[in-house]
Short mmCIF file of C-alpha atoms in Angstrom, two decimals:
data_model
loop_
_atom_site.label_atom_id
_atom_site.label_comp_id
_atom_site.label_asym_id
_atom_site.label_seq_id
_atom_site.Cartn_x
_atom_site.Cartn_y
_atom_site.Cartn_z
CA MET A 200 11.71 118.96 48.71
CA GLU A 201 11.15 119.66 52.36
CA LYS A 202 14.46 121.50 52.96
CA GLU A 203 17.23 123.23 51.07
CA ASN A 204 19.30 120.60 49.35
CA VAL A 205 22.73 120.53 47.77
CA TYR A 206 21.31 121.18 44.32
CA GLU A 207 20.04 124.61 45.41
CA LYS A 208 23.36 125.76 46.92
CA PRO A 209 26.00 127.78 45.01
CA VAL A 210 28.47 125.74 42.95
CA THR A 211 31.75 126.12 44.84
CA LEU A 212 34.65 123.76 45.43
CA THR A 213 33.62 123.42 49.08
CA ASN A 214 30.01 122.49 48.29
CA ILE A 215 31.06 120.12 45.52
CA MET A 216 33.58 118.33 47.72
CA LYS A 217 31.09 118.03 50.58
CA PHE A 218 28.98 116.06 48.13
CA ALA A 219 31.81 114.23 46.35
CA VAL A 220 34.27 113.34 49.13
CA PRO A 221 31.97 110.71 50.68
CA THR A 222 31.53 109.07 47.27
CA ILE A 223 35.28 109.12 46.64
CA ALA A 224 35.90 107.47 49.99
CA MET A 225 33.08 105.05 49.27
CA THR A 226 34.49 103.87 45.92
CA VAL A 227 37.94 103.53 47.46
CA PHE A 228 36.55 101.23 50.12
CA MET A 229 34.58 99.35 47.48
CA SER A 230 37.84 98.72 45.62
CA PHE A 231 39.18 97.23 48.85
CA TYR A 232 36.64 94.39 48.59
CA THR A 233 38.51 92.86 45.68
CA MET A 234 41.98 93.93 46.84
CA VAL A 235 41.53 92.44 50.29
CA ASP A 236 40.49 89.15 48.73
CA GLY A 237 43.69 89.20 46.70
CA LEU A 238 45.79 90.11 49.72
CA PHE A 239 44.50 87.27 51.88
CA VAL A 240 44.33 84.76 49.06
CA SER A 241 47.89 85.41 47.83
CA ASN A 242 49.40 85.29 51.32
CA LEU A 243 47.31 82.53 52.91
CA ILE A 244 46.65 80.27 49.92
CA GLY A 245 49.14 81.18 47.17
CA THR A 246 49.60 83.00 43.87
CA ASN A 247 47.80 80.22 41.95
CA ALA A 248 44.65 81.08 43.87
CA LEU A 249 45.31 84.78 43.14
CA SER A 250 45.47 83.92 39.44
CA ALA A 251 42.12 82.13 39.78
CA ILE A 252 40.42 85.27 41.13
CA ASN A 253 41.60 87.20 38.08
CA LEU A 254 40.47 84.43 35.74
CA THR A 255 36.94 84.62 37.19
CA ALA A 256 36.86 88.43 36.83
CA PRO A 257 35.40 88.44 33.28
CA VAL A 258 32.41 86.38 34.44
CA ILE A 259 31.87 88.65 37.44
CA GLN A 260 32.04 91.71 35.15
CA LEU A 261 29.40 90.13 32.95
CA VAL A 262 27.15 89.48 35.93
CA THR A 263 27.31 93.09 37.13
CA ALA A 264 27.21 94.80 33.70
CA ILE A 265 23.40 94.98 33.45
CA SER A 266 23.06 96.27 36.99
CA THR A 267 25.69 98.94 36.35
CA MET A 268 23.82 100.01 33.23
CA LEU A 269 20.47 100.32 35.01
CA ALA A 270 21.98 102.01 38.08
CA THR A 271 23.92 104.75 36.28
CA GLY A 272 21.44 105.22 33.45
CA GLY A 273 18.45 105.08 35.78
CA SER A 274 19.98 107.61 38.16
CA ALA A 275 20.41 110.08 35.28
CA VAL A 276 16.79 109.61 34.12
CA ILE A 277 15.34 109.86 37.62
CA MET A 278 17.35 112.88 38.77
CA LYS A 279 16.55 114.71 35.55
CA LYS A 280 12.85 114.24 36.37
CA MET A 281 13.47 115.47 39.91
CA GLY A 282 15.07 118.59 38.46
CA GLU A 283 11.98 119.06 36.30
CA GLY A 284 9.75 118.82 39.38
CA ARG A 285 8.25 115.41 38.48
CA ASP A 286 8.97 113.85 41.87
CA ARG A 287 6.14 111.27 42.01
CA GLU A 288 6.94 109.93 38.56
CA ALA A 289 10.64 109.72 39.45
CA ARG A 290 9.85 107.59 42.52
CA GLU A 291 7.64 105.26 40.49
CA ASP A 292 10.47 104.79 38.00
CA PHE A 293 12.96 104.21 40.81
CA THR A 294 10.86 101.40 42.30
CA PHE A 295 10.29 99.85 38.89
CA LEU A 296 14.00 99.80 38.05
CA ILE A 297 14.91 98.21 41.38
CA LEU A 298 12.44 95.39 40.64
CA VAL A 299 13.98 94.94 37.20
CA ASN A 300 17.39 94.56 38.85
CA VAL A 301 16.15 91.88 41.22
CA LEU A 302 14.67 89.86 38.36
CA ALA A 303 17.79 90.32 36.23
CA GLY A 304 19.98 89.20 39.14
CA ALA A 305 17.98 86.02 39.67
CA LEU A 306 18.17 85.20 35.96
CA MET A 307 21.92 85.80 35.75
CA CYS A 308 22.53 83.63 38.80
CA VAL A 309 20.67 80.71 37.23
CA ILE A 310 22.49 81.13 33.90
CA GLY A 311 25.85 81.35 35.69
CA TYR A 312 25.36 78.04 37.49
CA GLY A 313 24.07 76.43 34.30
CA MET A 314 27.26 77.34 32.43
CA MET A 315 29.70 76.76 35.29
CA GLY A 316 31.24 73.62 33.80
CA ARG A 317 32.01 75.22 30.43
CA ILE A 318 33.33 78.62 31.50
CA PHE A 319 36.97 77.64 32.07
CA ALA A 320 37.24 74.84 29.52
CA GLY A 321 39.85 75.28 26.82
CA MET A 322 42.04 77.73 28.77
CA ASN A 323 44.80 75.14 29.35
CA LEU A 324 44.82 75.83 33.08
CA SER A 325 46.44 73.55 35.59
CA GLN A 326 44.01 71.35 37.47
CA GLU A 327 44.68 73.27 40.69
CA VAL A 328 43.95 76.71 39.19
CA GLU A 329 40.82 75.52 37.39
CA ALA A 330 39.49 74.01 40.63
CA TYR A 331 40.11 77.33 42.40
CA CYS A 332 38.21 79.17 39.65
CA VAL A 333 35.12 76.98 39.92
CA GLU A 334 35.14 77.05 43.72
CA TYR A 335 35.42 80.85 43.94
CA LEU A 336 32.81 81.63 41.27
CA SER A 337 30.25 79.12 42.55
CA ARG A 338 30.22 80.80 45.98
CA TYR A 339 30.30 84.33 44.55
CA LEU A 340 27.19 83.76 42.42
CA LEU A 341 25.15 83.02 45.56
CA PHE A 342 25.25 86.77 46.26
CA THR A 343 24.23 87.96 42.79
CA ILE A 344 21.03 89.76 43.86
CA PRO A 345 22.58 91.52 46.91
CA ILE A 346 25.52 92.62 44.74
CA LEU A 347 23.18 94.08 42.12
CA LEU A 348 21.15 95.88 44.78
CA MET A 349 24.37 97.23 46.27
CA ASN A 350 25.36 98.73 42.92
CA ASN A 351 21.97 100.45 42.63
CA PHE A 352 21.45 101.57 46.22
CA THR A 353 24.97 103.06 46.30
CA LEU A 354 24.14 105.51 43.50
CA TYR A 355 20.59 106.20 44.65
CA MET A 356 21.72 106.99 48.18
CA ILE A 357 24.15 109.52 46.70
CA ALA A 358 21.35 111.03 44.60
CA SER A 359 19.11 111.19 47.69
CA GLU A 360 21.67 113.30 49.58
CA LYS A 361 22.74 110.32 51.69
CA ALA A 362 26.31 110.09 50.40
CA SER A 363 27.62 109.93 53.97
CA LEU A 364 25.40 106.95 54.74
CA SER A 365 26.57 105.28 51.54
CA LEU A 366 30.13 105.84 52.72
CA ILE A 367 29.37 104.33 56.13
CA CYS A 368 27.88 101.28 54.41
CA SER A 369 30.94 100.89 52.21
CA VAL A 370 33.35 101.25 55.13
CA THR A 371 31.33 98.80 57.21
CA GLY A 372 31.16 96.36 54.32
CA GLY A 373 34.90 96.70 53.70
CA VAL A 374 35.80 96.12 57.35
CA LEU A 375 33.40 93.16 57.52
CA ASN A 376 34.95 91.75 54.36
CA MET A 377 38.48 92.04 55.79
CA ALA A 378 37.50 90.45 59.09
CA LEU A 379 35.59 87.61 57.45
CA ASP A 380 38.40 87.00 54.95
CA TYR A 381 40.72 86.21 57.84
CA VAL A 382 38.11 84.20 59.75
CA PHE A 383 36.95 82.13 56.75
CA ILE A 384 40.37 81.56 55.16
CA ALA A 385 42.71 81.29 58.14
CA GLY A 386 40.25 80.52 60.93
CA VAL A 387 37.81 77.91 59.64
CA ASP A 388 39.93 76.89 56.60
CA TRP A 389 37.33 77.50 53.89
CA GLY A 390 40.08 78.43 51.45
CA ILE A 391 39.15 80.44 48.39
CA SER A 392 35.45 79.79 49.08
CA GLY A 393 35.83 81.86 52.23
CA ALA A 394 37.14 84.81 50.21
CA ALA A 395 34.08 84.71 47.94
CA VAL A 396 31.62 84.45 50.84
CA ALA A 397 33.36 87.29 52.71
CA THR A 398 33.09 89.53 49.64
CA GLY A 399 29.42 88.69 49.15
CA LEU A 400 28.56 89.45 52.77
CA GLY A 401 30.50 92.72 52.60
CA TYR A 402 28.49 93.79 49.56
CA SER A 403 25.25 92.79 51.28
CA VAL A 404 25.62 95.52 53.92
CA THR A 405 24.71 98.27 51.45
CA ALA A 406 21.88 96.16 50.02
CA VAL A 407 20.26 95.67 53.44
CA VAL A 408 20.72 99.27 54.62
CA GLY A 409 19.60 100.65 51.26
CA PHE A 410 16.37 98.69 51.42
CA ALA A 411 15.69 100.02 54.92
CA VAL A 412 16.39 103.60 53.77
CA PHE A 413 14.20 103.56 50.67
CA VAL A 414 11.25 101.99 52.45
CA ARG A 415 10.93 105.23 54.45
CA LYS A 416 8.76 107.92 52.90
CA LYS A 417 10.97 110.69 54.30
CA SER A 418 13.74 109.85 51.84
CA LEU A 419 14.02 112.07 48.75
CA LEU A 420 13.72 108.85 46.74
CA HIS A 421 11.63 106.06 48.24
CA PHE A 422 9.68 102.99 47.22
CA THR A 423 6.16 103.50 45.98
CA ARG A 424 3.78 101.66 43.69
CA PRO A 425 5.86 100.93 40.58
CA VAL A 426 4.61 101.84 37.13
CA PHE A 427 5.90 99.91 34.13
CA ARG A 428 7.19 102.39 31.56
CA LEU A 429 9.06 100.80 28.70
CA LYS A 430 10.38 104.23 27.74
CA VAL A 431 12.01 104.60 31.17
CA LEU A 432 13.63 101.18 30.94
CA ALA A 433 14.86 101.99 27.44
CA GLY A 434 16.11 105.40 28.60
CA ALA A 435 17.98 103.89 31.54
CA ALA A 436 19.49 101.25 29.26
CA THR A 437 20.51 103.84 26.67
CA ASN A 438 21.98 106.28 29.19
CA GLY A 439 23.81 103.55 31.05
CA CYS A 440 24.95 101.55 28.04
CA SER A 441 28.42 103.13 28.24
CA GLU A 442 28.86 101.83 31.80
CA MET A 443 27.55 98.41 30.74
CA ALA A 444 29.91 98.42 27.77
CA THR A 445 32.78 99.32 30.08
CA ALA A 446 31.94 96.44 32.40
CA LEU A 447 31.55 93.97 29.55
CA VAL A 448 34.64 94.93 27.61
CA THR A 449 36.69 95.14 30.81
CA GLY A 450 35.91 91.46 31.21
CA ILE A 451 36.90 90.76 27.62
CA ILE A 452 40.13 92.74 27.91
CA THR A 453 40.93 90.98 31.20
CA MET A 454 40.58 87.67 29.35
CA MET A 455 42.93 88.96 26.63
CA PHE A 456 45.47 90.02 29.26
CA ASN A 457 45.23 86.59 30.86
CA TRP A 458 45.58 84.68 27.59
CA THR A 459 48.52 86.84 26.49
CA MET A 460 50.33 86.43 29.79
CA LEU A 461 49.64 82.69 29.83
CA ARG A 462 51.28 82.56 26.40
CA TYR A 463 54.36 84.64 27.25
CA VAL A 464 54.97 83.88 30.92
CA GLY A 465 52.44 81.37 32.24
CA GLU A 466 50.26 81.51 35.36
CA ASP A 467 52.82 83.74 37.15
CA GLY A 468 52.03 86.36 34.51
CA VAL A 469 48.32 86.19 35.34
CA ALA A 470 49.13 86.77 39.01
CA ALA A 471 51.27 89.81 38.06
CA VAL A 472 48.41 91.20 35.95
CA THR A 473 46.10 90.78 38.93
CA ILE A 474 48.38 92.82 41.22
CA ILE A 475 48.71 95.63 38.66
CA MET A 476 44.95 95.72 38.11
CA TYR A 477 44.49 96.14 41.86
CA VAL A 478 46.78 99.19 41.83
CA LEU A 479 45.05 100.73 38.80
CA MET A 480 41.64 99.91 40.24
CA PHE A 481 42.49 101.66 43.49
CA ALA A 482 43.69 104.81 41.68
CA SER A 483 40.74 104.76 39.27
CA SER A 484 38.31 104.52 42.19
CA LEU A 485 39.24 108.10 43.10
CA TYR A 486 38.13 109.36 39.68
CA THR A 487 35.08 107.12 39.61
CA GLY A 488 34.04 108.27 43.08
CA TYR A 489 34.27 111.91 42.10
CA SER A 490 32.31 111.31 38.89
CA TYR A 491 29.60 109.43 40.80
CA GLY A 492 29.43 112.25 43.32
CA VAL A 493 28.87 115.05 40.81
CA ALA A 494 26.71 113.05 38.35
CA PRO A 495 23.39 113.72 40.17
CA MET A 496 24.26 117.43 40.26
CA ILE A 497 24.95 117.44 36.52
CA SER A 498 21.65 115.65 35.82
CA PHE A 499 19.70 117.99 38.11
CA TYR A 500 21.15 121.18 36.61
CA HIS A 501 20.57 119.77 33.12
CA GLY A 502 16.92 119.13 33.94
CA GLU A 503 16.70 122.58 35.53
CA LYS A 504 18.36 124.10 32.41
CA ASN A 505 20.82 125.95 34.65
CA ARG A 506 23.80 126.42 32.35
CA GLU A 507 25.65 128.73 34.70
CA LYS A 508 25.88 126.07 37.40
CA LEU A 509 26.79 123.40 34.85
CA LYS A 510 29.67 125.49 33.55
CA LYS A 511 31.02 126.18 37.04
CA LEU A 512 30.70 122.52 38.00
CA ALA A 513 32.56 121.34 34.88
CA GLY A 514 35.38 123.88 35.33
CA ILE A 515 35.99 123.00 38.97
CA SER A 516 35.77 119.27 38.17
CA LEU A 517 38.50 119.45 35.55
CA ARG A 518 40.84 121.07 38.05
CA VAL A 519 40.03 118.46 40.70
CA ILE A 520 40.63 115.60 38.24
CA ALA A 521 43.97 117.11 37.20
CA CYS A 522 45.13 117.32 40.83
CA ILE A 523 44.10 113.74 41.58
CA SER A 524 45.91 112.55 38.44
CA LEU A 525 49.22 114.12 39.47
CA ILE A 526 48.96 112.74 43.01
CA THR A 527 48.14 109.18 41.92
CA VAL A 528 50.92 109.07 39.31
CA ALA A 529 53.52 110.22 41.84
CA ALA A 530 52.26 107.84 44.54
CA SER A 531 52.17 104.84 42.20
CA PHE A 532 55.74 105.43 41.00
CA LEU A 533 57.12 105.95 44.50
CA LEU A 534 55.22 103.08 46.14
CA THR A 535 55.48 100.44 43.40
CA GLU A 536 57.75 98.04 45.29
CA PRO A 537 55.95 98.28 48.66
CA LEU A 538 52.58 97.81 46.94
CA VAL A 539 53.70 94.75 45.00
CA SER A 540 55.44 93.24 48.04
CA VAL A 541 52.10 93.14 49.86
CA PHE A 542 50.92 90.50 47.37
CA ALA A 543 54.15 88.72 46.38
CA ARG A 544 57.50 88.37 48.12
CA PRO A 545 60.67 89.57 46.30
CA GLU A 546 61.89 85.99 45.80
CA ASN A 547 58.66 85.10 43.98
CA PRO A 548 58.97 85.41 40.15
CA VAL A 549 55.64 87.26 40.17
CA TYR A 550 57.30 90.14 42.07
CA ASP A 551 59.69 91.32 39.33
CA LEU A 552 57.01 90.99 36.66
CA ALA A 553 54.55 93.07 38.66
CA VAL A 554 57.09 95.79 39.59
CA THR A 555 58.06 96.33 35.95
CA GLY A 556 54.47 96.19 34.78
CA ASN A 557 53.19 98.64 37.37
CA ARG A 558 55.82 101.25 36.55
CA ILE A 559 54.82 101.15 32.89
CA CYS A 560 51.06 101.01 33.52
CA THR A 561 51.25 103.99 35.90
CA LEU A 562 51.57 106.26 32.86
CA ALA A 563 47.89 105.55 32.17
CA LEU A 564 46.93 107.48 35.31
CA PHE A 565 47.71 110.74 33.52
CA PHE A 566 44.69 110.15 31.27
CA ILE A 567 42.24 107.80 33.04
CA GLY A 568 40.69 110.47 35.26
CA PHE A 569 39.65 112.79 32.44
CA ASN A 570 38.36 109.86 30.38
CA ILE A 571 36.21 108.55 33.23
CA PHE A 572 34.84 111.99 34.08
CA VAL A 573 33.87 112.92 30.51
CA SER A 574 32.14 109.59 29.90
CA GLY A 575 30.24 109.89 33.20
CA MET A 576 29.33 113.50 32.44
CA PHE A 577 27.63 112.55 29.16
CA THR A 578 25.73 109.79 30.96
CA ALA A 579 24.54 112.36 33.51
CA LEU A 580 23.49 114.65 30.65
CA SER A 581 21.32 111.80 29.30
CA ASN A 582 23.53 111.43 26.24
CA GLY A 583 24.21 107.75 26.61
CA ILE A 584 25.26 107.33 22.98
CA ILE A 585 28.28 109.65 23.24
CA SER A 586 29.14 108.20 26.62
CA ALA A 587 29.00 104.70 25.11
CA VAL A 588 31.22 105.74 22.20
CA LEU A 589 33.81 107.04 24.65
CA ALA A 590 33.62 104.05 26.96
CA PHE A 591 33.60 101.45 24.20
CA SER A 592 36.47 103.09 22.32
CA ARG A 593 38.53 103.46 25.46
CA SER A 594 37.87 100.08 27.02
CA PHE A 595 37.69 97.90 23.93
CA VAL A 596 38.63 99.36 20.54
CA PHE A 597 41.83 101.12 21.58
CA MET A 598 42.79 98.39 24.05
CA LEU A 599 42.19 95.68 21.44
CA ILE A 600 44.42 97.46 18.93
CA MET A 601 47.19 97.96 21.46
CA MET A 602 46.90 94.44 22.91
CA ILE A 603 47.31 92.93 19.45
CA ALA A 604 50.08 95.21 18.16
CA LEU A 605 52.36 96.03 21.09
CA PRO A 606 53.11 92.51 22.47
CA VAL A 607 54.16 91.42 18.98
CA LEU A 608 56.64 94.30 18.84
CA LEU A 609 57.77 94.49 22.48
CA GLY A 610 56.88 91.17 24.10
CA VAL A 611 55.76 91.28 27.75
CA ASN A 612 56.54 95.02 28.01
CA GLY A 613 54.10 95.54 25.15
CA VAL A 614 51.36 94.01 27.30
CA TRP A 615 52.06 96.54 30.05
CA LEU A 616 52.33 99.46 27.60
CA ALA A 617 48.95 98.64 26.02
CA THR A 618 46.99 100.29 28.85
CA PRO A 619 48.67 103.73 28.82
CA ALA A 620 48.71 103.76 24.99
CA ALA A 621 44.97 103.01 24.84
CA GLU A 622 44.19 105.61 27.51
CA LEU A 623 46.18 108.23 25.57
CA MET A 624 44.12 107.52 22.44
CA ALA A 625 40.93 107.74 24.50
CA PHE A 626 42.14 111.01 26.00
CA ALA A 627 42.37 112.59 22.55
CA LEU A 628 38.83 111.41 21.70
CA SER A 629 37.48 112.66 25.05
CA ILE A 630 38.93 116.13 24.49
CA PHE A 631 37.42 116.28 20.99
CA LEU A 632 33.90 115.31 22.13
CA PHE A 633 34.06 117.44 25.27
CA LEU A 634 34.76 120.53 23.15
CA LYS A 635 32.31 119.56 20.41
CA TYR A 636 29.28 119.36 22.74
CA ARG A 637 30.19 122.28 25.01
CA ALA A 638 27.89 124.74 23.20
CA ARG A 639 24.92 122.34 23.23
CA TYR A 640 24.95 121.76 26.99
CA GLY A 641 26.50 125.01 28.16
CA TYR A 642 29.21 123.53 30.38
#
């Protein structure tokens, strides 16, 4: 390394936040991509189109799951090697994994178009909503490769001490997405297709800038001649399997939410679920951004075998997560009605459903931050198995149990209560595993 970098500095709250704040802001702006689509679609097209965006979410989660796995898992593998002083090998692995992502993106795009006609069959959707689903997804899939590169370059720019640039890309992409949403939907009347194209172009900003950054040899990580190492690919897949599992099961759980709400309330219920997911996604982006920000530091100190820094980093992180949790819970409770009214007017039946649901689901914010951080920490420590156990239990097992049991007992309120109940169960498991592995890793 040509100059002193963040990994060599003392572990203090100030130094951590200098590294993490840009990634927090970045993930917040990334969450705007989807939220802005919902905002424009619900107000300019209608809540049926908003329901369609949520109904396509499981497919989109499936498309991005592999990229998320390789990005988070690969970052842990590569930064561990950097900490061990194996810089050249780390750059070869980085280039190889980016190529794997491009090939995987092309394959998933082809498969997505091949299955387009069968994806929404059997869901008993109205003809209008089903048409919206197909229209939105068909345009979104055009940007599969740029979206996958965005997921990767975002994390690798953070690892390369370019978190501020990653933030600039995210802000630029978010602003572009908002502007193009209005132009494509209201200006040139592309309807829901315009929302999908605007999102794809917003994501593409990071992909283009990231490519330009990593072509330069001055970057801590940069492209070089790739070397195929099956062990590296397997390591990235293993370390990142928890994030892939989270993406996959999030799609499955979203489908369960949709089916349950279609059964109890109808398509208005799906629109209400969409609004609540936007609120939870926005709050969760704060935790995710912090976890992304400190993950390269955890991996580096682990490779360096610096337990003192790991312990300080973990202690400060827990306090930061606790503060964010309290702030987000208070804000969500106080701002429920204004937040919901942005997407649905008070006279719309979706409004009352979403207000009630958001107040119940807000309880989950007490636990989500710790659960996200602990799972991400184990990924950064190259313990993808434990991270996967946490993520899979939290996102699928506990949610599945609650989604089956609580609606039967409590009806629609049981659907809303499923999320905080599942997060509470995951919180208990996260505490147990965090304490169990403390001696092994020294945090």
